GROMACS .gro file of C-alpha atoms in nm:
model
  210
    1UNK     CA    1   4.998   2.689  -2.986
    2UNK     CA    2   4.667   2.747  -2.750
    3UNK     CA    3   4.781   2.800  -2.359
    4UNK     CA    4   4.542   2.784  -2.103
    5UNK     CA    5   4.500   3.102  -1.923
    6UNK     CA    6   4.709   3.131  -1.568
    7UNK     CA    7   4.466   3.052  -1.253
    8UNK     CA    8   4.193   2.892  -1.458
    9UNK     CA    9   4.245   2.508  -1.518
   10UNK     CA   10   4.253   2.343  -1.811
   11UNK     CA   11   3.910   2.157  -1.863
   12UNK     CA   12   4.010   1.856  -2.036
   13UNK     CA   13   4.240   1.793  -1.693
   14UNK     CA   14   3.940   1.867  -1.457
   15UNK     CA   15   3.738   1.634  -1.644
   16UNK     CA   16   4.042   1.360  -1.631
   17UNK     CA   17   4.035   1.409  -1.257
   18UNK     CA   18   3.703   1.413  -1.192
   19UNK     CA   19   3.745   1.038  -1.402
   20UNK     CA   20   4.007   0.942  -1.177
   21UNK     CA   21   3.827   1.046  -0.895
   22UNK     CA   22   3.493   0.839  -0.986
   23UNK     CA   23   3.682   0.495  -1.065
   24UNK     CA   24   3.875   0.543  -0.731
   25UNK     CA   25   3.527   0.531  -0.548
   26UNK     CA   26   3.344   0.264  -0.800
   27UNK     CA   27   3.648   0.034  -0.699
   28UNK     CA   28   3.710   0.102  -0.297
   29UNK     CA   29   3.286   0.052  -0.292
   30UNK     CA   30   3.347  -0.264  -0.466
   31UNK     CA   31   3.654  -0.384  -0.284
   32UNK     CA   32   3.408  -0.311   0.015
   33UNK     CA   33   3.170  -0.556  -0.137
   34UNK     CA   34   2.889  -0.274  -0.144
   35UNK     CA   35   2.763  -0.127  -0.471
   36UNK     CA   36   2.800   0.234  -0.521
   37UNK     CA   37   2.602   0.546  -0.484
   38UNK     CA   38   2.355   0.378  -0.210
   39UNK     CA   39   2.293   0.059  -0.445
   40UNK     CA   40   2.059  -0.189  -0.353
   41UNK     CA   41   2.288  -0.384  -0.141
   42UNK     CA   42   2.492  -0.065   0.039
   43UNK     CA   43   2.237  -0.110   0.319
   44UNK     CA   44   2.128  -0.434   0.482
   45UNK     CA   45   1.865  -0.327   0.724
   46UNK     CA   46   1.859  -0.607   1.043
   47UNK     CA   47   1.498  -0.765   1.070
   48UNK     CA   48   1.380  -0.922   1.345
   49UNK     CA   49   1.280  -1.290   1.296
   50UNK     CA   50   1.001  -1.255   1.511
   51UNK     CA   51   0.849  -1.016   1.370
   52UNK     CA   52   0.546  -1.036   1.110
   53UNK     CA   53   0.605  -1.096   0.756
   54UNK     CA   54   0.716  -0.756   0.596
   55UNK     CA   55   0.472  -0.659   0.275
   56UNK     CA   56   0.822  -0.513   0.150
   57UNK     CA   57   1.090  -0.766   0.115
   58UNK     CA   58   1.412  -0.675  -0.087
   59UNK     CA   59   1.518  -1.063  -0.206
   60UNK     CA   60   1.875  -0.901  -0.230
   61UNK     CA   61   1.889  -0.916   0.161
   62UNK     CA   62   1.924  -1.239   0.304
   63UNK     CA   63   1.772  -1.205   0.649
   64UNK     CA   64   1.458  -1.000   0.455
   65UNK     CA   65   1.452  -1.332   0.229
   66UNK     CA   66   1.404  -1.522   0.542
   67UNK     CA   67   1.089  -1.360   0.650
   68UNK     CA   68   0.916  -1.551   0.324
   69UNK     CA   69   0.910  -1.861   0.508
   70UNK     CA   70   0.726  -1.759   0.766
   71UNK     CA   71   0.427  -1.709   0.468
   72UNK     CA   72   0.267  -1.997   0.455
   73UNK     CA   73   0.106  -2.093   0.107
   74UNK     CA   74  -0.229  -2.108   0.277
   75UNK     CA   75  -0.198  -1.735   0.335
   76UNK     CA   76  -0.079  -1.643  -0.012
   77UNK     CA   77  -0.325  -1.852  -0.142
   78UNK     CA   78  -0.646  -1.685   0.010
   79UNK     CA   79  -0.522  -1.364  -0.002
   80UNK     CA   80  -0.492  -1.414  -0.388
   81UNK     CA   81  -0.845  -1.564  -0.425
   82UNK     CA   82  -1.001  -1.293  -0.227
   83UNK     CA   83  -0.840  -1.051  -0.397
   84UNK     CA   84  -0.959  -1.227  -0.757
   85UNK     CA   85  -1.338  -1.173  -0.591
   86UNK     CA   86  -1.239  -0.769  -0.484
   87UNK     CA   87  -1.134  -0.752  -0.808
   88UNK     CA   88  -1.420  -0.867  -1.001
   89UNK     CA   89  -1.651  -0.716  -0.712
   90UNK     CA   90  -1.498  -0.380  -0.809
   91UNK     CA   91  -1.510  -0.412  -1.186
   92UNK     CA   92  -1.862  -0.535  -1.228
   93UNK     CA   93  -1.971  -0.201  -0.983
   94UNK     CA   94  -1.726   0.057  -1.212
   95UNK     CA   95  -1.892  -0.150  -1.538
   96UNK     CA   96  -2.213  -0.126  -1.505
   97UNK     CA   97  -2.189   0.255  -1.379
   98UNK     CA   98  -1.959   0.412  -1.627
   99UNK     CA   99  -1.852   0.833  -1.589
  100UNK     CA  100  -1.807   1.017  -1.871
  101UNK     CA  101  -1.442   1.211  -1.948
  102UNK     CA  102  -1.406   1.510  -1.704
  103UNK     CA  103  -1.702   1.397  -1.474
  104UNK     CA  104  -1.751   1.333  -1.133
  105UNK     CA  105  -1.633   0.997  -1.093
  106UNK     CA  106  -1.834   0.858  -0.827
  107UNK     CA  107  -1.840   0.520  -0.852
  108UNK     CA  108  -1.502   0.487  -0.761
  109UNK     CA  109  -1.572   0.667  -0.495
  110UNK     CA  110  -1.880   0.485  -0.359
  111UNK     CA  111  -1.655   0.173  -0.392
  112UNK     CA  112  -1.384   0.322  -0.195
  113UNK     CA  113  -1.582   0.440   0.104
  114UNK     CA  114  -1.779   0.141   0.094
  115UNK     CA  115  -1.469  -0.064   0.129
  116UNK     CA  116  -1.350   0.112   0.382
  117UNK     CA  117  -1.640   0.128   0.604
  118UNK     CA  118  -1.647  -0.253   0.555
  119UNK     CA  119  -1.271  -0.266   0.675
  120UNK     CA  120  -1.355  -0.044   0.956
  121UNK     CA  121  -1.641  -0.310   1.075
  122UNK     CA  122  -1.416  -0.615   0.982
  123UNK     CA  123  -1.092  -0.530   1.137
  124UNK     CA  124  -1.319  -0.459   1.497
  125UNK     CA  125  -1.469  -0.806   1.461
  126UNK     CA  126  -1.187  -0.994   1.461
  127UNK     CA  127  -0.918  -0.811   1.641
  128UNK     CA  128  -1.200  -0.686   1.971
  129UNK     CA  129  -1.469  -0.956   1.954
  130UNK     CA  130  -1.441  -1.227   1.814
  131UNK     CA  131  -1.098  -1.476   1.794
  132UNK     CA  132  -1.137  -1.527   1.401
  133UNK     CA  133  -0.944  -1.775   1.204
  134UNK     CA  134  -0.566  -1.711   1.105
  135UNK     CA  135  -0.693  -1.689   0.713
  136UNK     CA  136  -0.976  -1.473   0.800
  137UNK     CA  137  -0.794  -1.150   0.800
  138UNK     CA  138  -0.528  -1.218   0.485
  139UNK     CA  139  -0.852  -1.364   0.270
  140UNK     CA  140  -1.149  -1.093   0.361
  141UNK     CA  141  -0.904  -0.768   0.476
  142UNK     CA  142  -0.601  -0.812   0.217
  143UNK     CA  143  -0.771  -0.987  -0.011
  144UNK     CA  144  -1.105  -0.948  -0.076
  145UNK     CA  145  -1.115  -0.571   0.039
  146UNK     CA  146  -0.748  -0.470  -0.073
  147UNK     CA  147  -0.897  -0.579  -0.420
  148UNK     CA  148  -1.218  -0.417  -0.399
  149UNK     CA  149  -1.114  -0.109  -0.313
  150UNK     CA  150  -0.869   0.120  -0.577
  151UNK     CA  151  -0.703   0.474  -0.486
  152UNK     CA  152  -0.498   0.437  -0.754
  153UNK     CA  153  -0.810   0.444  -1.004
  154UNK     CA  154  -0.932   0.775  -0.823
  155UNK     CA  155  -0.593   0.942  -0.872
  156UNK     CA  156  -0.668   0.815  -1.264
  157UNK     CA  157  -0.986   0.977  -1.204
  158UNK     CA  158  -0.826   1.298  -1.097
  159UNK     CA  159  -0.568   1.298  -1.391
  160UNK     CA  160  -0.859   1.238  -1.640
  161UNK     CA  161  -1.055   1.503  -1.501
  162UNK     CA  162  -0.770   1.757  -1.546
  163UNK     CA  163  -0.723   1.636  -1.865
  164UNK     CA  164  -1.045   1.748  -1.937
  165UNK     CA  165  -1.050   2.019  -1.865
  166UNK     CA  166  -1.221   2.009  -1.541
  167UNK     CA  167  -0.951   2.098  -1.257
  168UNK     CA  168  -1.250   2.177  -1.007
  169UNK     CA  169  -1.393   1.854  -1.049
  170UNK     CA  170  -1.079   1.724  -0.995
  171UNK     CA  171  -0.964   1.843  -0.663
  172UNK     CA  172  -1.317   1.815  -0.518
  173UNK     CA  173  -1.310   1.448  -0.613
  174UNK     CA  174  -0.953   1.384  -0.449
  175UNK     CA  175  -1.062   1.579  -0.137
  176UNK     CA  176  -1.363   1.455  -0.107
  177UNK     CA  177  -1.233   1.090  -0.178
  178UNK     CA  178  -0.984   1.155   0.106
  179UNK     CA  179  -1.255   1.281   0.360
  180UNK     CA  180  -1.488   1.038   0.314
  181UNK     CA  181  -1.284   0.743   0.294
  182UNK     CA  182  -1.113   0.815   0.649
  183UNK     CA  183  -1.449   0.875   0.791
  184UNK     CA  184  -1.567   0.582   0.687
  185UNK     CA  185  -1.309   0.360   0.844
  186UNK     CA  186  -1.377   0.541   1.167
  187UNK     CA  187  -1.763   0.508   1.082
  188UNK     CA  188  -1.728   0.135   1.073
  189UNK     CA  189  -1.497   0.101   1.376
  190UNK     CA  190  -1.811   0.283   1.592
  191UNK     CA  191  -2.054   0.050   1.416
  192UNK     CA  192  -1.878  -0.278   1.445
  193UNK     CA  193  -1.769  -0.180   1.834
  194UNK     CA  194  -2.149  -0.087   1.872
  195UNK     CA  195  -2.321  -0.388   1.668
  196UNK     CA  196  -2.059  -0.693   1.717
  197UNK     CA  197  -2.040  -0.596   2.076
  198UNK     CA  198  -2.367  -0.652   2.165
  199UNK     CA  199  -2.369  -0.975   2.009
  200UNK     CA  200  -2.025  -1.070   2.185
  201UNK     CA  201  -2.174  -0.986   2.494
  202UNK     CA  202  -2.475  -1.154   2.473
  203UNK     CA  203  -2.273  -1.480   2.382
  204UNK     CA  204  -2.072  -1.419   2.633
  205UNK     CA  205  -2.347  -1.470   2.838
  206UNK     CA  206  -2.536  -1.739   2.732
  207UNK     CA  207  -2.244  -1.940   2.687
  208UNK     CA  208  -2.196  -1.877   3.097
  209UNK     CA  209  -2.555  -2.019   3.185
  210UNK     CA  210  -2.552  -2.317   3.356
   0.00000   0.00000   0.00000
């Protein structure tokens, strides 16, 4: 007969315990009508119905599923038809100008910055000049512009690059991605402040004349 050695216990009744232990907190967490081990609905986060729509609903909380109907189909719809043009917009630039494995994938890039800049002078036109239609900003910034430009393809990039071979070209290409794409935003803020403002202020004006 096998005896466990004194002051070390025996494993198969730590492991019977540790069982024991488990089901005792799977069934209090479901007696407490949560699900276990921080589960999807162990935290119901309050949301204010006043607030704007959240782009990150969980449909397992009720008051979250509430915020849908305050998203009209008018807004879902143009933000998915400008994002179908983004899209395209996109595809037909990274098409036409394809990079080879391990190279500098610039086209990518040029479509990021480019977006941005454009957000830059688009989100200053209708949020400091000009009072712009409800649909303008979900069809031309969400849509059109959240489908033209694509981070995730430069981190693609990036991962293609370094499987080639090519970590230099790599890490230039996410930095330089990163740098140029915040300057750009803040390059088409100064634009659109500079450009749109003179023409807000000059209708400004001749809308005052007698």
């Amino acid at each position: 007969m096998t005896h466990a050695r004194p002051g070390r216990p025996d494993p198969a009744a730590v492991s019977a315990s540790e069982s024991a232990s488990e089901k005792e907190q799977l069934g209090g967490a479901h007696a407490a009508g949560e699900e276990p081990f921080g589960g999807a609905h162990a935290v119901r986060a309050e949301v204010d119905p006043g607030a704007a729509v959240d782009p990150d609903i969980d449909l397992h909380v009720p008051a979250q599923r509430r915020e849908l109907a305050r998203a009209p189909v008018a807004t879902l719809a143009v933000i998915a038809a400008g994002g179908v043009l983004g899209a395209l917009a996109r595809y037909a630039v990274l098409t036409a100008f394809p990079v080879p494995p391990g190279g500098f994938a610039w086209p990518t890039l040029a479509v990021n910055v480019s977006g941005c800049l454009l957000i830059g002078l688009l989100m200053v036109a209708i949020t400091e000049i000009w009072q712009a239609h409800p649909l303008t900003r979900p069809f031309l910034g969400v849509g059109v512009l959240g489908g033209y430009t694509t981070f995730s393809t430069s981190i693609a990039d990036a991962q293609g690059a370094l499987a080639a071979g090519e970590p230099r070209t790599a890490l230039a290409y996410l930095a330089v991605t990163l740098v140029t794409a915040l300057a750009a935003v803040f390059l088409g803020q100064a634009l659109g402040r500079g450009l749109f403002g003179r023409f807000g202020a000059r209708a400004s004006r001749e809308g005052g004349r007698p």
